[in-house]
mmCIF file of C-alpha atoms in Angstrom:
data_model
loop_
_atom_site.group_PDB
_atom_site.id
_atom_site.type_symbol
_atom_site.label_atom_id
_atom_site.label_comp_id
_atom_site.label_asym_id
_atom_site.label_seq_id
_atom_site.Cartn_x
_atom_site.Cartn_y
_atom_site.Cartn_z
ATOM 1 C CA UNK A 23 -16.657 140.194 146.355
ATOM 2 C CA UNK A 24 -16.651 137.151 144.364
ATOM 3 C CA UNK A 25 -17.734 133.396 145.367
ATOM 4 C CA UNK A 26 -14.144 131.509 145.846
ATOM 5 C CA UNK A 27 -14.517 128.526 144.295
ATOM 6 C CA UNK A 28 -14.350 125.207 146.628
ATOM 7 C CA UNK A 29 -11.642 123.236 144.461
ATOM 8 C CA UNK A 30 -9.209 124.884 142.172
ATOM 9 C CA UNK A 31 -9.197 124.373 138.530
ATOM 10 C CA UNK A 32 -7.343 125.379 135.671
ATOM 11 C CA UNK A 33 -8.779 126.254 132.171
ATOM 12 C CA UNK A 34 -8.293 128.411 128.739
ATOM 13 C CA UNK A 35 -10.761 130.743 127.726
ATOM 14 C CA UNK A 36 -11.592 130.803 123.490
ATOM 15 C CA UNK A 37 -10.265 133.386 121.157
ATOM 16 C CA UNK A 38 -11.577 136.879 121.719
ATOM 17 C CA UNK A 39 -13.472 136.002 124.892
ATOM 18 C CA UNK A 40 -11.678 137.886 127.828
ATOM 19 C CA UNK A 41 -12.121 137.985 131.497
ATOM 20 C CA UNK A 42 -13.857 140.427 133.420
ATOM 21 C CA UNK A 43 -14.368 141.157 137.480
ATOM 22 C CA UNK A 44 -18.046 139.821 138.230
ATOM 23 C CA UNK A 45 -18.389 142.746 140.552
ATOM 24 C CA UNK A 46 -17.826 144.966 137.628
ATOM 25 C CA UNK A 47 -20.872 142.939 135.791
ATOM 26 C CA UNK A 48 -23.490 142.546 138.436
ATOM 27 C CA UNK A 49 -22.535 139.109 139.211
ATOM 28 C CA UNK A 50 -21.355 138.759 142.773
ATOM 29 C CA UNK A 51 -22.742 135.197 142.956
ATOM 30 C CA UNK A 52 -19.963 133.759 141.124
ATOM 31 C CA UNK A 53 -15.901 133.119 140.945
ATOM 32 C CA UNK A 54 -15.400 134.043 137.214
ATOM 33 C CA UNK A 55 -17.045 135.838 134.309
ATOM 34 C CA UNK A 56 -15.697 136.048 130.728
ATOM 35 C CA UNK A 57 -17.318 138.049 127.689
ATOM 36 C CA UNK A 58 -17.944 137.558 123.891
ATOM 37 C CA UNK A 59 -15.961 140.629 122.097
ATOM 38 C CA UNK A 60 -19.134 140.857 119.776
ATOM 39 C CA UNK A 61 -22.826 142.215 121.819
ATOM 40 C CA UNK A 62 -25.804 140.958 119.983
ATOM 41 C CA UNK A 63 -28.335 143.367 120.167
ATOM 42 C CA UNK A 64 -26.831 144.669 123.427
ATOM 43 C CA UNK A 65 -26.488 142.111 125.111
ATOM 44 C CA UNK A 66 -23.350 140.394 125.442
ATOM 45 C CA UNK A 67 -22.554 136.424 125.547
ATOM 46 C CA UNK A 68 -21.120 135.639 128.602
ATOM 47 C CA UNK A 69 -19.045 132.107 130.131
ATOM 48 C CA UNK A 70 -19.741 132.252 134.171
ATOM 49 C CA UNK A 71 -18.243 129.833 136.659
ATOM 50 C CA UNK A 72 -19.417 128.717 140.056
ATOM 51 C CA UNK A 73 -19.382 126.060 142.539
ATOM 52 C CA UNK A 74 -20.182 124.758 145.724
ATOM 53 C CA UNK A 75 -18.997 122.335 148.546
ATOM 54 C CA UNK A 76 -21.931 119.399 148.428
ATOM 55 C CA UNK A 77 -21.693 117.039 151.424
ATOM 56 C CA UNK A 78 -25.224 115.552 150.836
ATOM 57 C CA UNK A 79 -25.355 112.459 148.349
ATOM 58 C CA UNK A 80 -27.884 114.715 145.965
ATOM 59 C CA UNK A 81 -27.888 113.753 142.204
ATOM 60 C CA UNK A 82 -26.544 116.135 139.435
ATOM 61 C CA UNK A 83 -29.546 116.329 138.247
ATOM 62 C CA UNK A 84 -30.993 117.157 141.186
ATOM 63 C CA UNK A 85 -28.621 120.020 141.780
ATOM 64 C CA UNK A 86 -29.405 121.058 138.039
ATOM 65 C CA UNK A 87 -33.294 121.540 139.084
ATOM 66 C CA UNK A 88 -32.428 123.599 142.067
ATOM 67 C CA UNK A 89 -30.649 126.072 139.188
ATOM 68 C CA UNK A 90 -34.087 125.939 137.484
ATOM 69 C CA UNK A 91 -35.472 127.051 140.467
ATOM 70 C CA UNK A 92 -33.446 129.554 141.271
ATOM 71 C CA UNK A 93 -33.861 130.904 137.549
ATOM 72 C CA UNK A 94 -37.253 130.862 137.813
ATOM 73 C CA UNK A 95 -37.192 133.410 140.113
ATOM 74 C CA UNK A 96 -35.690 136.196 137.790
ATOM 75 C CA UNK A 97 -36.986 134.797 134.458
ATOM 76 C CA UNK A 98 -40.528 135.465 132.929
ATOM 77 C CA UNK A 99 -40.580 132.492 131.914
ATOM 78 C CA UNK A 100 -38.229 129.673 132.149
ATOM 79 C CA UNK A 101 -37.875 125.621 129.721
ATOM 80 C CA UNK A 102 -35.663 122.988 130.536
ATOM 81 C CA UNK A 103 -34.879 122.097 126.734
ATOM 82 C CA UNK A 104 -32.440 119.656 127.159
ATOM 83 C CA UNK A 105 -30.090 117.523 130.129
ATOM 84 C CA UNK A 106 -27.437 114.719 129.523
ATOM 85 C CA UNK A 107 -25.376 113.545 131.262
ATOM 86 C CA UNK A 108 -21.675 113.071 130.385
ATOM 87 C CA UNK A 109 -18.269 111.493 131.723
ATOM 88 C CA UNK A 110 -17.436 108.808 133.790
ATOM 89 C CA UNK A 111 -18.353 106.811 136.718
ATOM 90 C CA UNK A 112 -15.338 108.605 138.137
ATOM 91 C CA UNK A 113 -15.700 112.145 136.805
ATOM 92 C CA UNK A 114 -19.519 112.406 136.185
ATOM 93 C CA UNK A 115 -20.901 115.630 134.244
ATOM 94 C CA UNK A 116 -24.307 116.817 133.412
ATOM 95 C CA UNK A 117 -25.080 119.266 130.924
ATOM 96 C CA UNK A 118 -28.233 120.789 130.997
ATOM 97 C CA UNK A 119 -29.915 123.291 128.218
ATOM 98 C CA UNK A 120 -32.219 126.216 129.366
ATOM 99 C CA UNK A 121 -34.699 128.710 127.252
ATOM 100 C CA UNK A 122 -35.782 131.931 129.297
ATOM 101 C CA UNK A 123 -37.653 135.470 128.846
ATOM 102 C CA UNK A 124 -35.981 137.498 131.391
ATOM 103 C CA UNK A 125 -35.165 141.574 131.573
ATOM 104 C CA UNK A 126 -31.449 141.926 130.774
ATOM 105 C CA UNK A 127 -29.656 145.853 130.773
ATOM 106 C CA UNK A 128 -33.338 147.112 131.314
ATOM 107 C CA UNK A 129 -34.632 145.549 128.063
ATOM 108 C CA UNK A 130 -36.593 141.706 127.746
ATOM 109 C CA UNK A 131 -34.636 139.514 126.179
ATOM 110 C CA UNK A 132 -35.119 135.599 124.959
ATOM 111 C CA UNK A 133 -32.287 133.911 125.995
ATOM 112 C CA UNK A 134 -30.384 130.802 125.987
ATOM 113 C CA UNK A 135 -28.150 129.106 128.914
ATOM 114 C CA UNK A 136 -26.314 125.515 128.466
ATOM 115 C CA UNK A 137 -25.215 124.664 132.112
ATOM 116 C CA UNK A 138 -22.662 121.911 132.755
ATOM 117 C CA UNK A 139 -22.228 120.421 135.924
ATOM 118 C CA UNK A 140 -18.384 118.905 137.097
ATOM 119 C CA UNK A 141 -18.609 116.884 140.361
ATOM 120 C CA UNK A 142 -15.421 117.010 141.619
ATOM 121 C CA UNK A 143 -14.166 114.995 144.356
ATOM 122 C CA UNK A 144 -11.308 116.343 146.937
ATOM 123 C CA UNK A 145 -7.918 114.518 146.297
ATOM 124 C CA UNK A 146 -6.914 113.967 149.783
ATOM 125 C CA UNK A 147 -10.451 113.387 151.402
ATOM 126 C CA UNK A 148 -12.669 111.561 148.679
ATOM 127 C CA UNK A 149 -15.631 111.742 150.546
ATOM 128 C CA UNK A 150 -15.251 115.438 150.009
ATOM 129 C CA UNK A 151 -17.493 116.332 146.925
ATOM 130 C CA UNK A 152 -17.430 119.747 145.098
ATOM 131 C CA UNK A 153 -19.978 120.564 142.048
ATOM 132 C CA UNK A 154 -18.559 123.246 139.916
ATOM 133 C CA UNK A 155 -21.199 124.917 137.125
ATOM 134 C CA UNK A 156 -19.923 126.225 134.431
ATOM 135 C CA UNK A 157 -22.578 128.422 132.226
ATOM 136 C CA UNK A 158 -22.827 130.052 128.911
ATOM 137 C CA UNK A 159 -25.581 132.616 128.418
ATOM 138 C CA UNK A 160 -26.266 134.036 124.825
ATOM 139 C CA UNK A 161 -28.964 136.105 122.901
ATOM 140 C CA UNK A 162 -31.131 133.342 121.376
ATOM 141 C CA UNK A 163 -29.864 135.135 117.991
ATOM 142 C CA UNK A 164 -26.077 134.297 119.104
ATOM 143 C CA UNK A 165 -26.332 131.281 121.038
ATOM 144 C CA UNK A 166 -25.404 128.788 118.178
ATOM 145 C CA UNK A 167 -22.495 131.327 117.021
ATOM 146 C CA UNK A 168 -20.794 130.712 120.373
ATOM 147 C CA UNK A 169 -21.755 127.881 121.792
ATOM 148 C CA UNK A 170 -18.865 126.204 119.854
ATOM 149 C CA UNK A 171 -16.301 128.570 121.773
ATOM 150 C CA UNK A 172 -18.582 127.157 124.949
ATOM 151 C CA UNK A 173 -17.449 123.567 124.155
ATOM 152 C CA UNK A 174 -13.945 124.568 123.730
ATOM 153 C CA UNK A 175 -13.381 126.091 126.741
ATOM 154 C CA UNK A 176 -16.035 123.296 129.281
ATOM 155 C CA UNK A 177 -13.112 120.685 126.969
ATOM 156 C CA UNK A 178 -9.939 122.847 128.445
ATOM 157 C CA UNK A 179 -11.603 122.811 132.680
ATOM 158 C CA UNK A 180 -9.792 120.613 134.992
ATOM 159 C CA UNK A 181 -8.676 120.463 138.785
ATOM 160 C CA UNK A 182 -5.794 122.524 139.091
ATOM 161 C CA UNK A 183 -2.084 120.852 139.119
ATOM 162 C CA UNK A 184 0.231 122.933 141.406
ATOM 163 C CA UNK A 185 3.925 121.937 140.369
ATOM 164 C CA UNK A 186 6.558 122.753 142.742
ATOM 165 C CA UNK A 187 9.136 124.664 142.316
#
């Protein structure tokens, strides 16, 4: 079953990218999983999303390392090639850039991953903070040819508005 996310949001995928059930793809772990219509030597580019409730006062960027840690343990190797961080006092970001050598569909792959990092905060209890992670992982080959779509879609994420009818 997949992770339910700890704050609803609301966002539009790219052209050609289209959903997919993680279960169906292996990834239990998180709330959402979109695909690239185009594999690049069998793999295919992929947009995850996942999140968790963060009570603890803990840094983006230290919440980015535990990801690198947690990577490290299924990559063959693993290098932080770039972190930033982005937005506001009020809605700070972190984007954080990752090279890895890891076995994909049976086969060792070099791949890339560009992580960004939402804290959200909960509307009615501030002191209620949710980190959302949104991920894009791509053939080193394909990474630049859709990490455009990447930025597109991270541009289009936001805490859901519920309208009443």
């Amino acid at each position: 079953m997949p992770m339910v996310l700890p704050v609803s949001i609301e966002f539009r995928l790219p052209e050609g990218w289209y959903a997919v059930p993680p279960d169906q793809v292996g990834a239990p772990d998180v709330a959402f999983v979109a695909r690239h219509p185009q594999p690049d030597a069998g793999f295919t580019a992929n947009i995850t999303v996942d999140g968790d409730f963060r009570p603890d006062a803990s840094a983006l960027a230290e919440i980015a390392d535990e990801s690198v840690q947690r990577m490290r343990e299924i990559a063959e190797s693993l290098w932080v090639t770039g972190r930033d961080e982005i937005g506001s006092v009020d809605a700070p970001g972190l984007t954080q850039e990752l090279a890895l050598s890891a076995v994909a569909g049976g086969v060792r792959r070099d791949l890339v991953q560009s992580q960004v990092y939402l804290s959200m905060l909960d509307i009615d209890d501030p002191s209620k903070r949710s980190v959302i992670r949104l991920a894009l992982t791509a053939t080193a080959d394909q990474f630049d040819s859709v990490l455009e779509d990447f930025r597109e879609f991270v541009r289009t994420v936001r805490p859901e508005t519920r309208t009443s009818a």
